Short mmCIF file of C-alpha atoms and ligand atoms in Angstrom, two decimals:
data_model
loop_
_atom_site.label_atom_id
_atom_site.label_comp_id
_atom_site.label_asym_id
_atom_site.label_seq_id
_atom_site.Cartn_x
_atom_site.Cartn_y
_atom_site.Cartn_z
CA MET A 1 -24.96 -4.69 173.54
CA LYS A 2 -28.06 -3.32 171.86
CA ILE A 3 -30.98 -3.93 174.15
CA GLY A 4 -34.72 -3.44 173.62
CA ILE A 5 -36.75 -2.90 176.81
CA THR A 6 -40.53 -3.11 177.12
CA CYS A 7 -42.43 -2.25 180.30
CA TYR A 8 -45.59 -0.58 181.54
CA PRO A 9 -44.53 3.04 181.30
CA THR A 10 -46.91 4.57 183.83
CA PHE A 11 -46.44 4.84 187.60
CA GLY A 12 -45.59 1.46 189.09
CA GLY A 13 -42.58 -0.41 190.37
CA SER A 14 -41.99 -2.60 187.33
CA GLY A 15 -41.85 0.43 185.03
CA VAL A 16 -39.50 2.21 187.44
CA VAL A 17 -37.14 -0.77 187.59
CA ALA A 18 -37.18 -1.26 183.81
CA THR A 19 -36.46 2.40 183.13
CA GLU A 20 -33.74 2.73 185.75
CA LEU A 21 -32.17 -0.48 184.40
CA GLY A 22 -32.21 0.90 180.85
CA LEU A 23 -30.62 4.17 181.94
CA ALA A 24 -27.98 2.36 184.01
CA LEU A 25 -27.15 0.04 181.09
CA ALA A 26 -26.79 3.08 178.81
CA ASP A 27 -24.44 4.66 181.38
CA ARG A 28 -22.37 1.49 181.13
CA GLY A 29 -22.02 1.88 177.36
CA HIS A 30 -24.92 -0.18 175.99
CA GLU A 31 -27.46 1.13 173.52
CA VAL A 32 -31.00 0.94 174.91
CA HIS A 33 -34.27 1.13 172.98
CA PHE A 34 -37.49 1.45 174.99
CA VAL A 35 -40.49 0.07 173.10
CA THR A 36 -43.77 0.90 174.87
CA TYR A 37 -47.09 2.67 174.27
CA ASP A 38 -45.91 5.79 176.11
CA ARG A 39 -42.65 7.33 177.25
CA PRO A 40 -41.68 5.75 180.59
CA PHE A 41 -42.20 8.46 183.19
CA ARG A 42 -38.67 8.21 184.57
CA LEU A 43 -37.26 8.74 181.06
CA ASP A 44 -37.21 12.47 181.59
CA HIS A 45 -33.82 13.59 180.30
CA PHE A 46 -31.70 13.21 177.17
CA HIS A 47 -29.24 10.36 177.04
CA ASP A 48 -27.02 9.77 174.04
CA ARG A 49 -27.56 6.01 173.97
CA VAL A 50 -31.25 5.85 174.96
CA TYR A 51 -34.10 5.81 172.43
CA PHE A 52 -37.87 5.61 172.78
CA HIS A 53 -40.11 3.95 170.18
CA GLY A 54 -43.86 4.43 170.68
CA VAL A 55 -46.15 1.53 169.82
CA GLU A 56 -48.76 2.73 167.34
CA MET A 57 -52.25 1.32 167.72
CA ALA A 58 -54.12 0.61 164.49
CA LYS A 59 -57.75 1.77 164.51
CA TYR A 60 -60.30 -0.11 162.47
CA PRO A 61 -64.08 -0.46 162.96
CA LEU A 62 -63.83 -4.24 163.30
CA PHE A 63 -61.24 -3.96 166.09
CA GLU A 64 -63.67 -3.59 168.94
CA PHE A 65 -60.92 -4.40 171.46
CA ASP A 66 -57.40 -2.99 171.46
CA MET A 67 -54.78 -5.23 169.90
CA TYR A 68 -51.83 -4.03 171.92
CA THR A 69 -50.05 -7.40 172.00
CA LEU A 70 -49.96 -7.50 168.19
CA ALA A 71 -49.09 -3.82 167.79
CA LEU A 72 -46.23 -4.28 170.25
CA THR A 73 -45.05 -7.36 168.34
CA SER A 74 -44.89 -5.38 165.10
CA LYS A 75 -42.95 -2.59 166.76
CA LEU A 76 -40.53 -5.04 168.37
CA VAL A 77 -39.91 -6.64 164.97
CA GLU A 78 -39.33 -3.26 163.34
CA VAL A 79 -37.01 -1.91 166.03
CA THR A 80 -35.07 -5.18 166.28
CA GLN A 81 -34.51 -5.26 162.52
CA TYR A 82 -33.60 -1.63 161.95
CA GLN A 83 -31.63 -1.07 165.17
CA GLU A 84 -30.01 -4.52 165.00
CA LEU A 85 -30.85 -5.35 168.60
CA ASP A 86 -29.18 -8.28 170.35
CA ILE A 87 -31.72 -8.84 173.06
CA LEU A 88 -35.32 -7.98 173.97
CA HIS A 89 -35.93 -7.60 177.70
CA MET A 90 -39.61 -7.73 178.69
CA HIS A 91 -40.65 -6.45 182.11
CA TYR A 92 -43.95 -7.87 183.42
CA ALA A 93 -44.75 -11.03 181.50
CA ILE A 94 -48.27 -10.31 180.29
CA PRO A 95 -48.58 -9.59 177.46
CA HIS A 96 -44.98 -8.50 176.81
CA ALA A 97 -43.40 -11.97 176.86
CA VAL A 98 -45.96 -13.15 174.31
CA SER A 99 -45.14 -10.25 171.98
CA ALA A 100 -41.42 -10.96 172.32
CA TYR A 101 -42.00 -14.63 171.49
CA LEU A 102 -43.99 -13.68 168.38
CA ALA A 103 -41.37 -11.14 167.33
CA ARG A 104 -38.62 -13.74 167.65
CA GLN A 105 -40.63 -16.21 165.56
CA ILE A 106 -41.18 -13.61 162.86
CA LEU A 107 -37.52 -12.66 162.88
CA GLY A 108 -36.43 -16.29 162.59
CA GLN A 109 -34.70 -16.65 165.99
CA ASN A 110 -32.45 -13.72 165.14
CA ILE A 111 -32.92 -12.21 168.59
CA ARG A 112 -32.81 -13.46 172.19
CA THR A 113 -35.61 -12.70 174.66
CA VAL A 114 -35.53 -12.20 178.43
CA THR A 115 -38.59 -11.87 180.66
CA THR A 116 -38.47 -10.35 184.13
CA LEU A 117 -41.31 -11.27 186.46
CA HIS A 118 -42.29 -8.49 188.84
CA GLY A 119 -45.18 -9.82 190.86
CA THR A 120 -48.83 -9.95 189.92
CA ASP A 121 -47.92 -10.99 186.38
CA SER A 122 -47.06 -14.35 187.96
CA THR A 123 -49.04 -14.39 191.22
CA LEU A 124 -52.36 -13.04 189.95
CA VAL A 125 -52.89 -12.24 186.26
CA GLY A 126 -51.03 -15.25 184.90
CA LEU A 127 -53.13 -17.55 187.05
CA GLU A 128 -56.38 -16.51 185.37
CA PRO A 129 -57.59 -19.68 183.65
CA SER A 130 -57.68 -17.85 180.33
CA PHE A 131 -54.05 -16.73 180.70
CA LEU A 132 -52.40 -19.67 182.46
CA PRO A 133 -51.49 -21.79 179.40
CA LEU A 134 -50.28 -18.67 177.58
CA MET A 135 -48.22 -17.55 180.55
CA ARG A 136 -46.61 -20.96 180.95
CA PHE A 137 -45.83 -21.13 177.24
CA ALA A 138 -44.40 -17.60 177.16
CA LEU A 139 -42.09 -18.32 180.11
CA GLU A 140 -40.92 -21.70 178.79
CA ASN A 141 -40.16 -20.03 175.47
CA SER A 142 -38.31 -16.99 176.79
CA ASP A 143 -34.59 -17.49 176.34
CA GLY A 144 -34.12 -16.35 179.92
CA VAL A 145 -36.45 -15.57 182.82
CA THR A 146 -35.61 -13.58 185.93
CA ALA A 147 -37.64 -12.81 189.05
CA VAL A 148 -37.15 -9.89 191.42
CA SER A 149 -37.09 -12.02 194.59
CA ARG A 150 -36.41 -15.58 195.68
CA PHE A 151 -40.03 -15.76 196.78
CA LEU A 152 -41.29 -14.92 193.29
CA ARG A 153 -38.84 -17.32 191.65
CA ASP A 154 -39.81 -20.25 193.85
CA LYS A 155 -43.52 -19.54 193.66
CA THR A 156 -43.47 -19.21 189.88
CA LEU A 157 -41.50 -22.41 189.37
CA ALA A 158 -43.89 -24.31 191.63
CA THR A 159 -47.10 -22.79 190.31
CA TYR A 160 -46.40 -23.12 186.61
CA GLN A 161 -44.43 -26.37 186.90
CA LEU A 162 -41.73 -24.92 184.65
CA GLU A 163 -38.99 -27.04 183.18
CA LYS A 164 -36.63 -24.11 182.78
CA ASP A 165 -34.93 -22.35 185.68
CA ILE A 166 -35.55 -18.79 186.78
CA GLU A 167 -32.70 -16.51 187.87
CA THR A 168 -33.26 -14.28 190.89
CA ILE A 169 -32.02 -10.76 190.24
CA PRO A 170 -33.37 -8.45 192.93
CA ASN A 171 -34.49 -4.91 192.36
CA PHE A 172 -31.94 -2.18 192.92
CA ILE A 173 -31.65 1.42 194.02
CA ASP A 174 -29.49 4.39 193.22
CA THR A 175 -28.14 4.90 196.73
CA GLU A 176 -26.55 8.22 195.79
CA ALA A 177 -29.88 9.72 194.75
CA TYR A 178 -31.82 7.99 197.51
CA ALA A 179 -29.74 9.03 200.50
CA PRO A 180 -30.30 10.41 203.99
CA ARG A 181 -30.11 14.18 204.18
CA GLU A 182 -28.78 16.30 207.03
CA SER A 183 -31.43 18.97 206.64
CA CYS A 184 -34.65 18.77 204.72
CA LYS A 185 -36.67 21.70 203.49
CA TYR A 186 -40.01 19.96 204.06
CA LYS A 187 -39.44 18.71 207.61
CA GLU A 188 -40.79 21.85 209.23
CA LEU A 189 -43.69 21.99 206.82
CA PHE A 190 -44.84 18.45 207.55
CA ALA A 191 -44.01 18.40 211.25
CA PRO A 192 -43.96 22.02 212.51
CA ASN A 193 -43.85 20.98 216.16
CA GLY A 194 -41.31 18.21 215.80
CA GLU A 195 -43.93 15.46 215.40
CA LYS A 196 -42.79 12.01 214.24
CA VAL A 197 -43.58 11.48 210.56
CA MET A 198 -44.83 8.18 209.18
CA VAL A 199 -44.94 7.74 205.40
CA HIS A 200 -46.47 5.29 202.94
CA THR A 201 -46.33 5.27 199.18
CA SER A 202 -48.36 3.04 196.88
CA ASN A 203 -50.88 2.81 194.07
CA PHE A 204 -53.73 2.69 196.61
CA ARG A 205 -54.94 -0.71 195.44
CA ALA A 206 -56.64 -3.10 197.84
CA VAL A 207 -53.51 -5.30 198.14
CA LYS A 208 -51.61 -2.38 199.67
CA ARG A 209 -54.08 -2.24 202.62
CA VAL A 210 -53.91 1.53 203.00
CA PRO A 211 -56.64 1.37 205.72
CA ASP A 212 -54.10 -0.60 207.81
CA VAL A 213 -51.63 2.27 207.38
CA ILE A 214 -54.27 4.67 208.66
CA ARG A 215 -55.35 2.49 211.59
CA THR A 216 -51.74 1.95 212.62
CA PHE A 217 -51.14 5.68 212.45
CA ALA A 218 -54.27 6.42 214.49
CA ALA A 219 -53.00 4.11 217.26
CA VAL A 220 -49.56 5.75 217.19
CA ARG A 221 -51.04 9.25 217.21
CA ALA A 222 -53.07 8.36 220.28
CA GLN A 223 -49.77 7.86 222.13
CA LEU A 224 -47.49 10.58 220.78
CA PRO A 225 -47.57 13.58 218.43
CA ALA A 226 -47.32 12.25 214.87
CA LYS A 227 -48.12 13.01 211.25
CA LEU A 228 -48.84 10.70 208.33
CA LEU A 229 -47.88 11.33 204.70
CA LEU A 230 -49.59 9.29 202.01
CA ILE A 231 -47.99 9.41 198.57
CA GLY A 232 -49.63 8.05 195.43
CA ASP A 233 -53.12 7.63 194.12
CA GLY A 234 -55.50 4.88 193.14
CA PRO A 235 -58.89 3.27 193.63
CA GLU A 236 -58.82 3.21 197.46
CA ARG A 237 -57.93 6.85 197.93
CA SER A 238 -61.45 8.20 198.61
CA GLU A 239 -62.19 5.39 201.03
CA SER A 240 -58.91 6.14 202.80
CA GLU A 241 -59.78 9.81 203.17
CA ASN A 242 -63.19 8.83 204.54
CA LEU A 243 -61.57 6.54 207.09
CA CYS A 244 -59.35 9.40 208.28
CA ARG A 245 -62.47 11.55 208.68
CA ASP A 246 -64.30 8.79 210.58
CA LEU A 247 -61.33 8.35 212.91
CA GLY A 248 -61.05 12.12 213.39
CA ILE A 249 -57.38 12.23 212.35
CA LEU A 250 -57.55 13.99 209.00
CA GLU A 251 -55.81 17.11 210.33
CA ASP A 252 -52.68 15.03 210.89
CA VAL A 253 -52.76 13.16 207.58
CA ARG A 254 -51.63 14.59 204.25
CA PHE A 255 -52.67 12.95 201.01
CA LEU A 256 -49.91 14.12 198.67
CA GLY A 257 -51.01 12.27 195.52
CA LYS A 258 -48.47 11.24 192.89
CA GLN A 259 -45.13 12.92 193.56
CA ASP A 260 -41.85 13.32 191.76
CA ALA A 261 -40.15 14.79 194.85
CA LEU A 262 -40.07 11.41 196.53
CA VAL A 263 -36.58 11.69 198.02
CA ASP A 264 -37.34 15.11 199.55
CA ILE A 265 -40.48 13.72 201.15
CA LEU A 266 -38.79 10.55 202.40
CA ALA A 267 -35.98 12.68 203.81
CA ALA A 268 -38.57 14.62 205.83
CA SER A 269 -40.03 11.39 207.23
CA ASP A 270 -39.04 9.07 210.08
CA LEU A 271 -40.67 5.71 209.39
CA PHE A 272 -42.01 3.86 206.34
CA ILE A 273 -44.98 1.53 206.58
CA LEU A 274 -45.86 -1.20 204.07
CA PRO A 275 -48.73 -3.42 205.31
CA SER A 276 -49.35 -5.14 201.93
CA GLN A 277 -51.12 -8.46 201.56
CA SER A 278 -49.23 -9.23 198.33
CA GLU A 279 -45.77 -7.95 197.46
CA SER A 280 -43.11 -9.76 195.49
CA PHE A 281 -40.37 -7.35 196.52
CA GLY A 282 -41.47 -3.97 197.88
CA LEU A 283 -39.43 -1.43 195.95
CA SER A 284 -41.03 1.42 197.89
CA ALA A 285 -39.62 -0.02 201.12
CA LEU A 286 -36.14 -0.21 199.58
CA GLU A 287 -36.38 3.43 198.45
CA ALA A 288 -37.22 4.42 202.02
CA MET A 289 -34.46 2.25 203.52
CA SER A 290 -31.91 3.83 201.20
CA CYS A 291 -32.94 7.20 202.66
CA GLY A 292 -32.31 5.79 206.14
CA LEU A 293 -35.91 5.07 207.13
CA PRO A 294 -36.68 1.94 209.16
CA VAL A 295 -39.61 -0.02 207.73
CA ILE A 296 -42.62 -1.62 209.36
CA SER A 297 -44.04 -4.21 207.00
CA THR A 298 -45.91 -7.46 206.72
CA SER A 299 -44.15 -10.79 206.28
CA ILE A 300 -45.70 -11.37 202.89
CA GLY A 301 -44.00 -12.46 199.66
CA GLY A 302 -40.51 -11.09 199.10
CA ILE A 303 -40.70 -8.30 201.69
CA PRO A 304 -38.75 -10.22 204.40
CA GLU A 305 -35.87 -10.60 201.92
CA VAL A 306 -35.59 -6.81 201.91
CA ASN A 307 -36.71 -5.68 205.38
CA LEU A 308 -34.99 -7.65 208.13
CA HIS A 309 -37.03 -8.05 211.31
CA ALA A 310 -35.51 -6.33 214.35
CA GLU A 311 -32.65 -5.02 212.23
CA THR A 312 -33.80 -2.69 209.45
CA GLY A 313 -37.37 -2.49 210.77
CA TYR A 314 -40.09 -4.75 212.08
CA ILE A 315 -42.36 -7.33 210.51
CA ALA A 316 -45.93 -8.11 211.59
CA GLU A 317 -48.69 -10.34 210.30
CA ILE A 318 -51.18 -8.99 207.76
CA GLY A 319 -53.81 -6.82 209.44
CA ASP A 320 -52.09 -6.73 212.85
CA THR A 321 -52.21 -2.95 213.12
CA ASP A 322 -51.91 -3.02 216.94
CA ARG A 323 -48.55 -4.71 216.65
CA MET A 324 -47.42 -2.38 213.87
CA ALA A 325 -48.35 0.59 216.06
CA ARG A 326 -46.45 -0.91 219.03
CA TYR A 327 -43.37 -1.30 216.84
CA ALA A 328 -43.67 2.28 215.60
CA VAL A 329 -44.01 3.67 219.12
CA GLU A 330 -41.03 1.58 220.23
CA LEU A 331 -38.85 3.14 217.53
CA PHE A 332 -40.20 6.64 218.10
CA THR A 333 -39.52 6.51 221.83
CA ASN A 334 -36.08 4.89 221.79
CA ASP A 335 -33.60 7.17 220.05
CA ALA A 336 -30.69 4.74 220.21
CA LYS A 337 -32.73 1.91 218.71
CA TYR A 338 -34.14 4.19 216.04
CA ALA A 339 -30.64 5.34 215.04
CA ALA A 340 -29.38 1.74 214.87
CA PHE A 341 -32.31 0.65 212.70
CA SER A 342 -31.92 3.69 210.46
CA ARG A 343 -28.22 2.95 209.93
CA ALA A 344 -28.95 -0.73 209.28
CA ALA A 345 -31.65 0.12 206.71
CA ARG A 346 -29.30 2.40 204.82
CA ARG A 347 -26.43 -0.09 205.07
CA ARG A 348 -28.58 -2.90 203.65
CA ALA A 349 -29.62 -0.74 200.70
CA VAL A 350 -26.00 0.16 199.98
CA GLU A 351 -24.42 -3.24 200.59
CA VAL A 352 -27.02 -5.47 198.94
CA TYR A 353 -29.20 -3.49 196.54
CA ASP A 354 -27.05 -0.70 195.11
CA LYS A 355 -27.48 -0.42 191.35
CA GLN A 356 -23.71 -0.75 190.83
CA LYS A 357 -23.99 -4.24 192.29
CA ILE A 358 -27.22 -5.41 190.63
CA VAL A 359 -27.03 -4.01 187.08
CA PRO A 360 -23.91 -6.11 186.26
CA LEU A 361 -25.97 -9.19 187.18
CA TYR A 362 -28.30 -8.35 184.29
CA GLU A 363 -25.32 -7.82 181.95
CA ASP A 364 -23.95 -11.19 182.98
CA PHE A 365 -27.37 -12.80 182.47
CA TYR A 366 -27.69 -11.28 178.98
CA SER A 367 -24.22 -12.61 178.09
CA ARG A 368 -25.17 -16.10 179.21
CA VAL A 369 -28.45 -15.98 177.27
CA LEU A 370 -26.63 -14.78 174.15
CA ALA A 371 -23.94 -17.44 174.56
CA SER A 372 -26.59 -20.14 174.72
CA ALA A 373 -27.89 -19.16 171.27
O1 GMT B 1 -47.20 -6.62 190.23
C1 GMT B 1 -47.75 -5.54 190.43
O2 GMT B 1 -48.72 -5.35 191.16
C2 GMT B 1 -47.27 -4.36 189.70
C3 GMT B 1 -45.82 -4.15 189.88
C4 GMT B 1 -45.61 -2.78 189.44
O3 GMT B 1 -45.58 -2.57 188.22
O4 GMT B 1 -45.53 -1.91 190.30
O5 GMT B 1 -45.37 -4.31 191.24
C5 GMT B 1 -44.54 -5.39 191.47
O6 GMT B 1 -43.26 -5.05 191.00
C6 GMT B 1 -42.49 -4.18 191.83
C7 GMT B 1 -41.13 -3.95 191.13
O7 GMT B 1 -40.47 -5.15 190.90
C8 GMT B 1 -42.31 -4.82 193.20
O8 GMT B 1 -41.54 -3.97 194.04
C9 GMT B 1 -43.70 -5.01 193.82
O9 GMT B 1 -43.53 -5.69 195.06
C10 GMT B 1 -44.57 -5.85 192.91
N1 GMT B 1 -45.96 -5.82 193.42
C11 GMT B 1 -46.57 -6.93 193.84
O10 GMT B 1 -46.04 -8.03 193.88
C12 GMT B 1 -47.97 -6.75 194.31
#
């Protein structure tokens, strides 16, 4: 197949999933054309069947606001025509699904469109009164819609009262790249005296509740020697650093910023913490699980579909940092339990979410969408 993929190319789970999907599809013999305003950050090596087409933004004095939706539409039309694409796969509905709809109208139905919902496109942005009718229309008029968790599927169907169905295709992981390691070069650096290492990675937005990570860690550190690694960057970073100062724990917390060496850092860590108040899936938790890290998370959204309570980690209510700390201490002080949880986390990643299992589900979905033309 010849597949066009549009996503947000910067740091963020939806862009990661879209790019990894494109690369995996190319590995399986398809031709993949990324159409976005910038090169997706995971698109960092040459692949014979992968192409990138940058969306050019027209500048004109009257255009006070950017017209990305229209510029993307034009590029989708151009790439579809000249590359003879079969299908356009939009990741994150707003505004991509609208551009795909317009492109298909311009091209006279000569292309099929698929939209994958990732989270806030459905649960937050799409609900804005100014976007809601557009969102509903764009989903109803996509030839196929997928969601990354059952939670997101069910919530979207109920919220937007859709007549069409949504297919659940969960996110996936390359379990060969994200794997436990016997020895790790950073372990001694992060935990020179054998301290337990907690890790969190996010975009430091309010929904991620990074202060809960810090408070949980402070409670753990009060009971045993521990270190905290914080990966990523975003609007709550300064406040988070201030909180560490206020709590007097900054010497045991490392703010690592955005990192490419994620697997190395996860491999040097013992426990992943994800206390989000909104999360349709929790790709960061899956990445950690694939490296053999148990996860302590909230019960929100699609997270419990990924992290199984008392099996691959523990689940607590939003904001219950005392409980999260108790769970962490329990795992850190019971080697047998920790090893069992670590094995279960890795096993779940391999058995349920490996890319070799999930990518064919997209191929099958594309085939069904094309057959329904
Ligand atoms: O929806 C967002 O906030 C952005 C999006 C992203 O681009 O990172 O995150 C969502 O998509 C990820 C990949 O499918 C999921 O793992 C995240 O859980 C989801 N975030 C939220 O639902 C808040």
